[in-house]
PDB file of C-alpha atoms in Angstrom:
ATOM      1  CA  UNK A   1     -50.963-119.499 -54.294  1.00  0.00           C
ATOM      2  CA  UNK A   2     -54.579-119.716 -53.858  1.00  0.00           C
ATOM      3  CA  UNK A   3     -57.406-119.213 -56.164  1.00  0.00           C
ATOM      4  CA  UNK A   4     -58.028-115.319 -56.373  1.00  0.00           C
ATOM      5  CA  UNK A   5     -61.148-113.950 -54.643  1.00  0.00           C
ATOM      6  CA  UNK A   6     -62.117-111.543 -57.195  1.00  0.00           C
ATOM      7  CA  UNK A   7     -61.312-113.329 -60.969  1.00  0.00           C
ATOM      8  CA  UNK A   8     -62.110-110.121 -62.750  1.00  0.00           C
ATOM      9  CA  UNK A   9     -60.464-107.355 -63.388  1.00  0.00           C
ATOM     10  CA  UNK A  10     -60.280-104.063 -65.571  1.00  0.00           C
ATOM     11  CA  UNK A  11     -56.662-103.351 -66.392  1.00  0.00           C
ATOM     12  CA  UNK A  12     -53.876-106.077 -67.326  1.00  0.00           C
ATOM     13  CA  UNK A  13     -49.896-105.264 -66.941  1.00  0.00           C
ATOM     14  CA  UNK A  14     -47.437-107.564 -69.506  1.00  0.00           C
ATOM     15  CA  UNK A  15     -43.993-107.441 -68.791  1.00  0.00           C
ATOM     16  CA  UNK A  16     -41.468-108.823 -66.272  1.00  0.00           C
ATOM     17  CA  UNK A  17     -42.072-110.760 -63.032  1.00  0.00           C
ATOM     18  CA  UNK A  18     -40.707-107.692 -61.308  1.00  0.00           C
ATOM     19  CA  UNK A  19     -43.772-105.991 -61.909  1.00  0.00           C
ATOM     20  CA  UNK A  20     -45.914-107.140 -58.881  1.00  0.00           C
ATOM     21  CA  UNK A  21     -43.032-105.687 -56.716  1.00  0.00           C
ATOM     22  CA  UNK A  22     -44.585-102.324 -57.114  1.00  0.00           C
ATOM     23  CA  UNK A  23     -45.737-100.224 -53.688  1.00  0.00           C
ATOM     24  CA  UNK A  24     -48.909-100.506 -52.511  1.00  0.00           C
ATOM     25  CA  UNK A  25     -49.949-103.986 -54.484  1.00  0.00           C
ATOM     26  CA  UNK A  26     -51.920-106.735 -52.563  1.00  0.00           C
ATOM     27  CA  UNK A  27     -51.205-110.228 -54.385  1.00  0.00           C
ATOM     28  CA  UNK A  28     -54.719-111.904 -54.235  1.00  0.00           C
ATOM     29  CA  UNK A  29     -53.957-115.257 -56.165  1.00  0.00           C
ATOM     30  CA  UNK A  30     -53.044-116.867 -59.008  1.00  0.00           C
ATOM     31  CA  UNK A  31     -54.452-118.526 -62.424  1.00  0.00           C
ATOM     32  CA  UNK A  32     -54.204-120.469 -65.175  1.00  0.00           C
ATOM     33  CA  UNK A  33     -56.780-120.248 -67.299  1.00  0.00           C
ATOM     34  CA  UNK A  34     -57.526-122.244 -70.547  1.00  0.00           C
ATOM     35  CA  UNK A  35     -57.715-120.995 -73.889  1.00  0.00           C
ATOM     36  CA  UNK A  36     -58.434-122.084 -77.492  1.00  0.00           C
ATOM     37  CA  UNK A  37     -54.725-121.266 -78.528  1.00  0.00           C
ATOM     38  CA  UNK A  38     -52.776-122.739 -75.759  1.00  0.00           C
ATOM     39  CA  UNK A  39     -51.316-122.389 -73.114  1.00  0.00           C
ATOM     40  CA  UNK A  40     -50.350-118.761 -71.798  1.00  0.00           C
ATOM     41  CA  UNK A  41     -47.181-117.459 -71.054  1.00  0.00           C
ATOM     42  CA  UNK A  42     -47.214-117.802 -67.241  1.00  0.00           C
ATOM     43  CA  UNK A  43     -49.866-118.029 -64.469  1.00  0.00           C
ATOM     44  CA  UNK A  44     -52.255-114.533 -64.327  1.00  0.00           C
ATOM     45  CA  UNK A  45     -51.127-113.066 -61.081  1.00  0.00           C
ATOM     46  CA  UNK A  46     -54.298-111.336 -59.321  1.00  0.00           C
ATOM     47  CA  UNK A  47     -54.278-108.087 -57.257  1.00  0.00           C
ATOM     48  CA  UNK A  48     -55.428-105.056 -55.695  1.00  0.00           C
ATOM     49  CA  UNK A  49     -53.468-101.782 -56.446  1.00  0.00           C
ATOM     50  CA  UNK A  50     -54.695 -98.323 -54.880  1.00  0.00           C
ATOM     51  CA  UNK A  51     -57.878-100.413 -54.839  1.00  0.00           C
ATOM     52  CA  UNK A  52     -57.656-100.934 -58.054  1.00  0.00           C
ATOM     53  CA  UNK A  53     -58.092-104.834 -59.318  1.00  0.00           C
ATOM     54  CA  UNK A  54     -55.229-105.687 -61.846  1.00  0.00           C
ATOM     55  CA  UNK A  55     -53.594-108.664 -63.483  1.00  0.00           C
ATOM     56  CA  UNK A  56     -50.110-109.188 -64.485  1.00  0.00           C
ATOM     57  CA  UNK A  57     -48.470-111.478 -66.972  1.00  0.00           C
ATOM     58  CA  UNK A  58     -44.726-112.779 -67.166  1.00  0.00           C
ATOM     59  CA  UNK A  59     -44.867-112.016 -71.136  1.00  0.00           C
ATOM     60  CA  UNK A  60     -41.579-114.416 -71.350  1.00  0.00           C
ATOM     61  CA  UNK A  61     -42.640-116.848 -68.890  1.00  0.00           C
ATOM     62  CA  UNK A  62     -41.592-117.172 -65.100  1.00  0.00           C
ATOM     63  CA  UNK A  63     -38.457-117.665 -65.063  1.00  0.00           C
ATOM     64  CA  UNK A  64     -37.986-115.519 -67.984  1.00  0.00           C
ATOM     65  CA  UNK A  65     -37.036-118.502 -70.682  1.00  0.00           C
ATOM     66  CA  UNK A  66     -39.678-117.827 -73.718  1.00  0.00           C
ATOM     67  CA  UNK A  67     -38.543-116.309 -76.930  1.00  0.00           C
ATOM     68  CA  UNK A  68     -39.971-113.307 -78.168  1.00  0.00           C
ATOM     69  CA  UNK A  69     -40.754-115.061 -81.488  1.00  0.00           C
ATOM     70  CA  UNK A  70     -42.229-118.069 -79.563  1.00  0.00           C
ATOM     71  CA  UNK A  71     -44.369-116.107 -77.149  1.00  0.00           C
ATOM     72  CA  UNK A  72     -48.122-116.903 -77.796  1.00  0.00           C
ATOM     73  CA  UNK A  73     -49.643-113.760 -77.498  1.00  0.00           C
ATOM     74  CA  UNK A  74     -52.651-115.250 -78.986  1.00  0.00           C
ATOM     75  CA  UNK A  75     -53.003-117.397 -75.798  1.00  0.00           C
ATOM     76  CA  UNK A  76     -51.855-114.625 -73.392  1.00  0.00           C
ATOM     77  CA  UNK A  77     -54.401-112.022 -75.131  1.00  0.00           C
ATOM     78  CA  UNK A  78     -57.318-114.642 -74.954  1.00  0.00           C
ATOM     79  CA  UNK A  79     -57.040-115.145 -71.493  1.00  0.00           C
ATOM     80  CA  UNK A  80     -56.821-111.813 -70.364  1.00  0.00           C
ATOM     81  CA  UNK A  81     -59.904-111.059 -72.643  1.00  0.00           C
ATOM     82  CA  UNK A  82     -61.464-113.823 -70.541  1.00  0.00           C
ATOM     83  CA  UNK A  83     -60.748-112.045 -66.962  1.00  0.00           C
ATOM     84  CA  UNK A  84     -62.694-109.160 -67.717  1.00  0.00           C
ATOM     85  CA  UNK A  85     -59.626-107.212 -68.827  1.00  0.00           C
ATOM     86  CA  UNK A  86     -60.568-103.949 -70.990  1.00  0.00           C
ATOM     87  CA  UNK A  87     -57.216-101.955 -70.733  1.00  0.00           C
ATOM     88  CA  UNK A  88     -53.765-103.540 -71.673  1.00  0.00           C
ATOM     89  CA  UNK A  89     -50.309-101.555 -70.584  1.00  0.00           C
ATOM     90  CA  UNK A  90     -47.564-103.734 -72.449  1.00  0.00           C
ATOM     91  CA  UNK A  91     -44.260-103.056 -70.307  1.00  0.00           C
ATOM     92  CA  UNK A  92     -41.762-103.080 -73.473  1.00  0.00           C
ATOM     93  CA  UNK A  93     -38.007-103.188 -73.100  1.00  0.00           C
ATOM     94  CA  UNK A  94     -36.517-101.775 -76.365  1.00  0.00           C
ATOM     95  CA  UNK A  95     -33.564-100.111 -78.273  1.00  0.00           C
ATOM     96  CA  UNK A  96     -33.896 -96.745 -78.634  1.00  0.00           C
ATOM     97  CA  UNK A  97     -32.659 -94.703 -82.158  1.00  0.00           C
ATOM     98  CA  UNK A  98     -34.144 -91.003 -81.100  1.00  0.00           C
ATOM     99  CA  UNK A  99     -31.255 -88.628 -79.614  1.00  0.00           C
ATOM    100  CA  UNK A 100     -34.079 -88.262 -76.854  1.00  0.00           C
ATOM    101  CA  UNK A 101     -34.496 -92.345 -76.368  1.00  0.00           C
ATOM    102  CA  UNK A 102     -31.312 -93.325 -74.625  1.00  0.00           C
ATOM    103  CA  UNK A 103     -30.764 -95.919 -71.933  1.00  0.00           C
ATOM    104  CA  UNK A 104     -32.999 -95.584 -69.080  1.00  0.00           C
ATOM    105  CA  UNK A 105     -35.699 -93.343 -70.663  1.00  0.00           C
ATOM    106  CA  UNK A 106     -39.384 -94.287 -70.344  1.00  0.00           C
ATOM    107  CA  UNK A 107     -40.783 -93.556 -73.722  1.00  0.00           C
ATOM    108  CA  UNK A 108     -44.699 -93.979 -74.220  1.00  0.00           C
ATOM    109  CA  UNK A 109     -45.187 -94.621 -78.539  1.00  0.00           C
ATOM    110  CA  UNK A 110     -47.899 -93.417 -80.608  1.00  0.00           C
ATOM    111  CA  UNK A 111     -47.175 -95.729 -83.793  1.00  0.00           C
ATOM    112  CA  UNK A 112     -45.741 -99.346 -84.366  1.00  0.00           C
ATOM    113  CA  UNK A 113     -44.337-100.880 -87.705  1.00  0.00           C
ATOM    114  CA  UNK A 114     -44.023-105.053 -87.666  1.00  0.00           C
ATOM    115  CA  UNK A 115     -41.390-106.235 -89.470  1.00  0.00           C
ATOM    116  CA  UNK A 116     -41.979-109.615 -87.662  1.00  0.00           C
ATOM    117  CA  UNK A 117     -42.802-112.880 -89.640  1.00  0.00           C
ATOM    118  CA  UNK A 118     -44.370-116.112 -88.955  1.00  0.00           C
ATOM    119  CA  UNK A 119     -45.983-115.653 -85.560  1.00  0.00           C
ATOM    120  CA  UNK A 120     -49.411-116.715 -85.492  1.00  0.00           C
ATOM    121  CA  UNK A 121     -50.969-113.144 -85.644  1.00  0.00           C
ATOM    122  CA  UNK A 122     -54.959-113.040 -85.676  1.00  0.00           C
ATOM    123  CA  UNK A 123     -57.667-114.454 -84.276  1.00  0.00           C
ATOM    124  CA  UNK A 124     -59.677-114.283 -87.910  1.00  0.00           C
ATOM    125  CA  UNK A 125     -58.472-117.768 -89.354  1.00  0.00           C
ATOM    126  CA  UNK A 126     -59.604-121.196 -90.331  1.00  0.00           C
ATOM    127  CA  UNK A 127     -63.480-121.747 -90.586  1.00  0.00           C
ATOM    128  CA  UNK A 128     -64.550-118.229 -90.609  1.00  0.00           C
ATOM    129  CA  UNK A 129     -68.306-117.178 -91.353  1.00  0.00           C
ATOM    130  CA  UNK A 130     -66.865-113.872 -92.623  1.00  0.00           C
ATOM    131  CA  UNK A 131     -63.758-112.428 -93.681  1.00  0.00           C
ATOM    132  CA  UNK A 132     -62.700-109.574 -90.669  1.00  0.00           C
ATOM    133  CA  UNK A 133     -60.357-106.544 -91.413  1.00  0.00           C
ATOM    134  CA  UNK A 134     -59.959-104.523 -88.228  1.00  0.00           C
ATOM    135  CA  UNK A 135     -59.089-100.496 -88.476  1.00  0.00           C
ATOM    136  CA  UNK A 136     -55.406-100.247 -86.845  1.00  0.00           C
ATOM    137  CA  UNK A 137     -54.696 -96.624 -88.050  1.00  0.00           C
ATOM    138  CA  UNK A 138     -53.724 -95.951 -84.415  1.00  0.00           C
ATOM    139  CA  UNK A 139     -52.698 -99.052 -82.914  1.00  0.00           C
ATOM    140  CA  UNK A 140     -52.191 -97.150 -79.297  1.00  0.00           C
ATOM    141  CA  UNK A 141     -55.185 -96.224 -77.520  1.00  0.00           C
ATOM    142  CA  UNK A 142     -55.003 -92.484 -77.072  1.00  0.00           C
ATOM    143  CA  UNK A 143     -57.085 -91.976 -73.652  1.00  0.00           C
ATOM    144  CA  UNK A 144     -54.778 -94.553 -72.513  1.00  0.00           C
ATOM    145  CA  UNK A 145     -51.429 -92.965 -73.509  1.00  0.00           C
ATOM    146  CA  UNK A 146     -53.331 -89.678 -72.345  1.00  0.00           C
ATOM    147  CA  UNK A 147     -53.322 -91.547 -68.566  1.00  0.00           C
ATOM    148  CA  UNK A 148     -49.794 -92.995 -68.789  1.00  0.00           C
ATOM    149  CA  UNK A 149     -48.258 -89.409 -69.722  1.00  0.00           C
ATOM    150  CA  UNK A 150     -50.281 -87.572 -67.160  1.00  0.00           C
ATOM    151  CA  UNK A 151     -49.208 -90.021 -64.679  1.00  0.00           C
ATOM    152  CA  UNK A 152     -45.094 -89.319 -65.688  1.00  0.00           C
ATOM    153  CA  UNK A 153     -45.427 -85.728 -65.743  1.00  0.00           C
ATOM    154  CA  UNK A 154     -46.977 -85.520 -62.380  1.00  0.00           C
ATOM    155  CA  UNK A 155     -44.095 -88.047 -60.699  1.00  0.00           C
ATOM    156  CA  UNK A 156     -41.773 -85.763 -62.516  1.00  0.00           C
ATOM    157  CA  UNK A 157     -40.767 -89.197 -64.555  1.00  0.00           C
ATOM    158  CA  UNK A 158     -38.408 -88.288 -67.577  1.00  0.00           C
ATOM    159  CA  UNK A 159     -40.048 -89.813 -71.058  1.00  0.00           C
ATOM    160  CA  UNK A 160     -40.919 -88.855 -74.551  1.00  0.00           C
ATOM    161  CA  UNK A 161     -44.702 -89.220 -75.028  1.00  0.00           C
ATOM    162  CA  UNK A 162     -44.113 -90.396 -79.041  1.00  0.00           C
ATOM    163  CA  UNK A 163     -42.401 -92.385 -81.086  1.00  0.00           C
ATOM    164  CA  UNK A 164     -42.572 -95.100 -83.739  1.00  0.00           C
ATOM    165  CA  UNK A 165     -41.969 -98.668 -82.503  1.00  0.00           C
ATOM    166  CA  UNK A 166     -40.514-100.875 -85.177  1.00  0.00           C
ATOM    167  CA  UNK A 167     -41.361-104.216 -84.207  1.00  0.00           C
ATOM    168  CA  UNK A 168     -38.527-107.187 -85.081  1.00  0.00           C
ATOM    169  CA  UNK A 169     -38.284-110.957 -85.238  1.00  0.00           C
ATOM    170  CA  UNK A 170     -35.559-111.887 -82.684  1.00  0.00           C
ATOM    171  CA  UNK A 171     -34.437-113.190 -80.829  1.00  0.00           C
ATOM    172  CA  UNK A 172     -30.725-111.529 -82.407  1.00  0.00           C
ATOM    173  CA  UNK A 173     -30.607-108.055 -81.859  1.00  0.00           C
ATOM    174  CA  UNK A 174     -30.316-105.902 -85.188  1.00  0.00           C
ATOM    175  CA  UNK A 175     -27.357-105.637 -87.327  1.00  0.00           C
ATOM    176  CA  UNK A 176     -26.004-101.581 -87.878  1.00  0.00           C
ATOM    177  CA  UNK A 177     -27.397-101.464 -91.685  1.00  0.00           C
ATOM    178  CA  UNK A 178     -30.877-102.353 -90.413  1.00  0.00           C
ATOM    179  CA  UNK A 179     -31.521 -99.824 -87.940  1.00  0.00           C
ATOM    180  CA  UNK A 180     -30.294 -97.620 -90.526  1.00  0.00           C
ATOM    181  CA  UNK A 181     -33.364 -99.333 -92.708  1.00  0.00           C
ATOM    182  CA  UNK A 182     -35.750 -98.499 -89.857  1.00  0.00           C
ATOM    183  CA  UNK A 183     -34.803 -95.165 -88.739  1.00  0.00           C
ATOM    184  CA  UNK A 184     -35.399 -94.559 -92.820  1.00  0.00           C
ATOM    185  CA  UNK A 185     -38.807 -95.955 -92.414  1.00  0.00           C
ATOM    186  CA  UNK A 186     -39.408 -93.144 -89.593  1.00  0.00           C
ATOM    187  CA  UNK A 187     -39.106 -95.683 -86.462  1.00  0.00           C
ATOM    188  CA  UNK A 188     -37.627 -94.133 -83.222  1.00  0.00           C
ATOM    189  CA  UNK A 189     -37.383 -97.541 -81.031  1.00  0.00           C
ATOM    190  CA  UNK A 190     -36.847-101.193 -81.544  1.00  0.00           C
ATOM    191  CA  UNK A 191     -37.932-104.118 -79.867  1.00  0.00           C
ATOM    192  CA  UNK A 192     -39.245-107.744 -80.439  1.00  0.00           C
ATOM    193  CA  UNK A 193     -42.349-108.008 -78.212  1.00  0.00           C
ATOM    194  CA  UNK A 194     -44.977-105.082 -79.733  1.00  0.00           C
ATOM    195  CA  UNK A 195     -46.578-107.338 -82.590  1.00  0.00           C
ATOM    196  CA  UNK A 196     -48.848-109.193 -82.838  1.00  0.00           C
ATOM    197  CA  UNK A 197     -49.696-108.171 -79.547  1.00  0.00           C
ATOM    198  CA  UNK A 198     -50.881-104.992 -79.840  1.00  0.00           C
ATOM    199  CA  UNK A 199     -53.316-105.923 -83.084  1.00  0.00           C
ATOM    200  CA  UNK A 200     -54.860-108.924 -80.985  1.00  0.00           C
ATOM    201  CA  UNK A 201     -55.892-106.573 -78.308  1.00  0.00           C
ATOM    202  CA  UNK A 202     -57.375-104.323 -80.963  1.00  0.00           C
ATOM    203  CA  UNK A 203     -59.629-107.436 -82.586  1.00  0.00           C
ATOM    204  CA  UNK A 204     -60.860-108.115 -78.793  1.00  0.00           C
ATOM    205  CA  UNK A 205     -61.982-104.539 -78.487  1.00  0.00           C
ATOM    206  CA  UNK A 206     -59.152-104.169 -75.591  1.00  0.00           C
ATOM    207  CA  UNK A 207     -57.513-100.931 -75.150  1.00  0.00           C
ATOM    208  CA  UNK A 208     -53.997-100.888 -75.298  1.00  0.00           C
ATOM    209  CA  UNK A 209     -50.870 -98.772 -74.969  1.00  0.00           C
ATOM    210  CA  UNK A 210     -46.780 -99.556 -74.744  1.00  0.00           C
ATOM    211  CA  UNK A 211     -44.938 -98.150 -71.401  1.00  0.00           C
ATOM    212  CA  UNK A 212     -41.599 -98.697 -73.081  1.00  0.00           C
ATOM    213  CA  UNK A 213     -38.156 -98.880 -71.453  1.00  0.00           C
ATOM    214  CA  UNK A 214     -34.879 -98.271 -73.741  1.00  0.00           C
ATOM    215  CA  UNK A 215     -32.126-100.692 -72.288  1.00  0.00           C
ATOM    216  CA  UNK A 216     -29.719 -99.759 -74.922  1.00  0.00           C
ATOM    217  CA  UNK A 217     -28.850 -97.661 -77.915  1.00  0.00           C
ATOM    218  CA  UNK A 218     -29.866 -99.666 -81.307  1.00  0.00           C
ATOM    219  CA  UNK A 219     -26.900-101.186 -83.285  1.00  0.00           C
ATOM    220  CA  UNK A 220     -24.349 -99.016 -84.479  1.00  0.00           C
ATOM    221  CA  UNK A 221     -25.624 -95.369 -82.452  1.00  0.00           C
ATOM    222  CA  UNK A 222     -22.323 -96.330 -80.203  1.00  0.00           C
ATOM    223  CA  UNK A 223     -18.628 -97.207 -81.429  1.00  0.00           C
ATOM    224  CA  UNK A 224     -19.184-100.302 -79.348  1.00  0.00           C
ATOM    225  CA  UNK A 225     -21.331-103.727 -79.280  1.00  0.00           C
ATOM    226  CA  UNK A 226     -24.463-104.234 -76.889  1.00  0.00           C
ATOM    227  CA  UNK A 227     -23.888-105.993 -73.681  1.00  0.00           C
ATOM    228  CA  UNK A 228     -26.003-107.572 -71.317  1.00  0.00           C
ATOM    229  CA  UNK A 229     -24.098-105.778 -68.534  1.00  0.00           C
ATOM    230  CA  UNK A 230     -25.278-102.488 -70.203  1.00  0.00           C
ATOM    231  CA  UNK A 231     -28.876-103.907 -70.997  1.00  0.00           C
ATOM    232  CA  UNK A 232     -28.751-104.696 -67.313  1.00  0.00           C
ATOM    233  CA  UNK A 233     -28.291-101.383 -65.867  1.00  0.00           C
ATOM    234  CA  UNK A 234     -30.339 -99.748 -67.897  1.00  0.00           C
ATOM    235  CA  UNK A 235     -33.295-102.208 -66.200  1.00  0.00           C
ATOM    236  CA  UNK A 236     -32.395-101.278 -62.926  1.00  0.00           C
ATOM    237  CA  UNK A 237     -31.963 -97.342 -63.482  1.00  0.00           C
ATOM    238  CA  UNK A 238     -35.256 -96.910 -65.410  1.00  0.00           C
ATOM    239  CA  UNK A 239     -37.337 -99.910 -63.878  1.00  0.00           C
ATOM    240  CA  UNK A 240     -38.091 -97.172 -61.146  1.00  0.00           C
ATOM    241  CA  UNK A 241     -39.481 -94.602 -63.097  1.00  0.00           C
ATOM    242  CA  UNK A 242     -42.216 -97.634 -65.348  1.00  0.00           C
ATOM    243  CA  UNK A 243     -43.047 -98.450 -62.097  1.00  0.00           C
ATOM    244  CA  UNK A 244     -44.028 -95.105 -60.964  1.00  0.00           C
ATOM    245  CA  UNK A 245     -46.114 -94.455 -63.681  1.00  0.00           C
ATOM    246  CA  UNK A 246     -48.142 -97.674 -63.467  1.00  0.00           C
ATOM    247  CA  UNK A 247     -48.792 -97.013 -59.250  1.00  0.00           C
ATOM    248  CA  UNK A 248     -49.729 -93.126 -60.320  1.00  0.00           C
ATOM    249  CA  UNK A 249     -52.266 -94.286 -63.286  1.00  0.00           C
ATOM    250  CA  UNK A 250     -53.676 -97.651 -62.246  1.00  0.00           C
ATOM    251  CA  UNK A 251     -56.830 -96.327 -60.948  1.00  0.00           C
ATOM    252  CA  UNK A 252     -57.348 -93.881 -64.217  1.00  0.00           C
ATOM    253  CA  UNK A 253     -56.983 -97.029 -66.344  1.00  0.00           C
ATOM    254  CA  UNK A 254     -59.862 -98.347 -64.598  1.00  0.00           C
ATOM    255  CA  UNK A 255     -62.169 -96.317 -65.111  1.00  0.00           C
ATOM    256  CA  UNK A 256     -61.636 -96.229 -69.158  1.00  0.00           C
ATOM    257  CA  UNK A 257     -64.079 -98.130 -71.476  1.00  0.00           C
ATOM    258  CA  UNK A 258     -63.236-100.354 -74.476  1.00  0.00           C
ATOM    259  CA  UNK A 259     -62.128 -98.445 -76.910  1.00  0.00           C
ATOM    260  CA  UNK A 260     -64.620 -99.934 -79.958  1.00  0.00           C
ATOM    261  CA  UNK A 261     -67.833-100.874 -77.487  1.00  0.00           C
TER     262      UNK A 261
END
């Protein structure tokens, strides 16, 4: 594809490639841009949605062959940053634990717990000037959650606008005992994409919220193991109801400023 017209733009999508299939979305152009960590995930794909410029980015790569644990979200974040992105919506496909989180439900979280290890995790290392702590008492930008709900209640979209995300190494799914461990902690969904993510965005200023899909029940909420074929189905039943949200709120995410300018 060519070079995009228009290199900047506001609000950033990360998720699957299916996400510039949504209605109404002009494809301008693609990019690759370089950063200081590496190289990102997949090529920025540029658009025009309801007029609003967005970005996407294949979070697992296109195809879909990167690791949650091998993702470099410091790369991916960098280069966004670098477009002129200011609001993040991080498509998230997770477990749910919640009676009200079951397959096919669009939850939108309010909280996040990493249990994840060993991912490169910061931007604040090496040869520092200064040691940098960022506040991440509320790692979900409320005006954006605030957008994303107000956008599923008026599509009529079933979701739950909480919940705790509990944030895993991969790429094995959970064993029974440990989503026993993290419902115990207070978590209400599981995944292995949320961290470091999330925190990166917050030490480039970006605004950022999770548009989460539960593909499955966590380990051991069922009397049987988790399949693909379920995991599957679950995509294509709820996929309609993420994408919904993001046509109904793109141009509200635009208008939004950083959340620490």
């Amino acid at each position: 594809m060519t070079k995009p017209t228009m290199q900047q733009a506001p609000v950033a999508i990360i998720g699957g490639t299916g996400l510039t299939e949504l209605a109404g979305l002009e494809i301008l152009g693609e990019s690759t841009p370089e950063t200081p960590w590496g190289e990102i995930s997949a090529p920025l794909v540029h658009g025009r949605l309801n007029g609003q410029d967005v970005v996407f980015l294949a979070r697992h790569g296109n195809p879909h062959r990167i690791p949650p644990h091998e993702v470099n979200y410091r790369a991916n974040i960098w280069a966004l940053k670098e477009c002129g992105v200011e609001t993040v919506i991080a498509v998230n496909a997770v477990g749910g634990m919640h009676s009200a989180m079951g397959p096919a439900e669009v939850v939108i979280p309010d909280q996040i717990i990493d249990y994840t290890w060993g991912r490169a995790s910061t931007f604040f290392e090496g040869e520092l000037e200064e040691v940098t702590h960022i506040d991440f008492s509320y790692p979900y930008t409320d005006a954006v959650r605030r957008v994303l709900v107000d956008a599923a209640r008026a599509a009529a979209v079933p979701h739950c606008d909480f919940g705790t995300y509990a944030a895993t190494q991969g790429p094995r799914l959970e064993t029974a005992a440990e989503i026993v461990r993290l419902e115990r902690d207070g978590c209400h969904l599981v995944g292995m994409t949320g961290m470091p993510e999330a925190a990166l965005a917050a030490e480039l200023k970006m605004n950022y919220a999770c548009l989460a899909l539960v593909v499955n029940w966590a380990a051991g909420k069922t009397d049987h193991i988790i399949t693909m074929e379920e995991i599957e189905a679950a995509i294509a039943k709820g996929m309609s109801g993420v994408k919904t949200i993001l046509e109904n709120s793109v141009v509200a995410l635009g208008t939004l400023t950083p959340q620490f300018s």
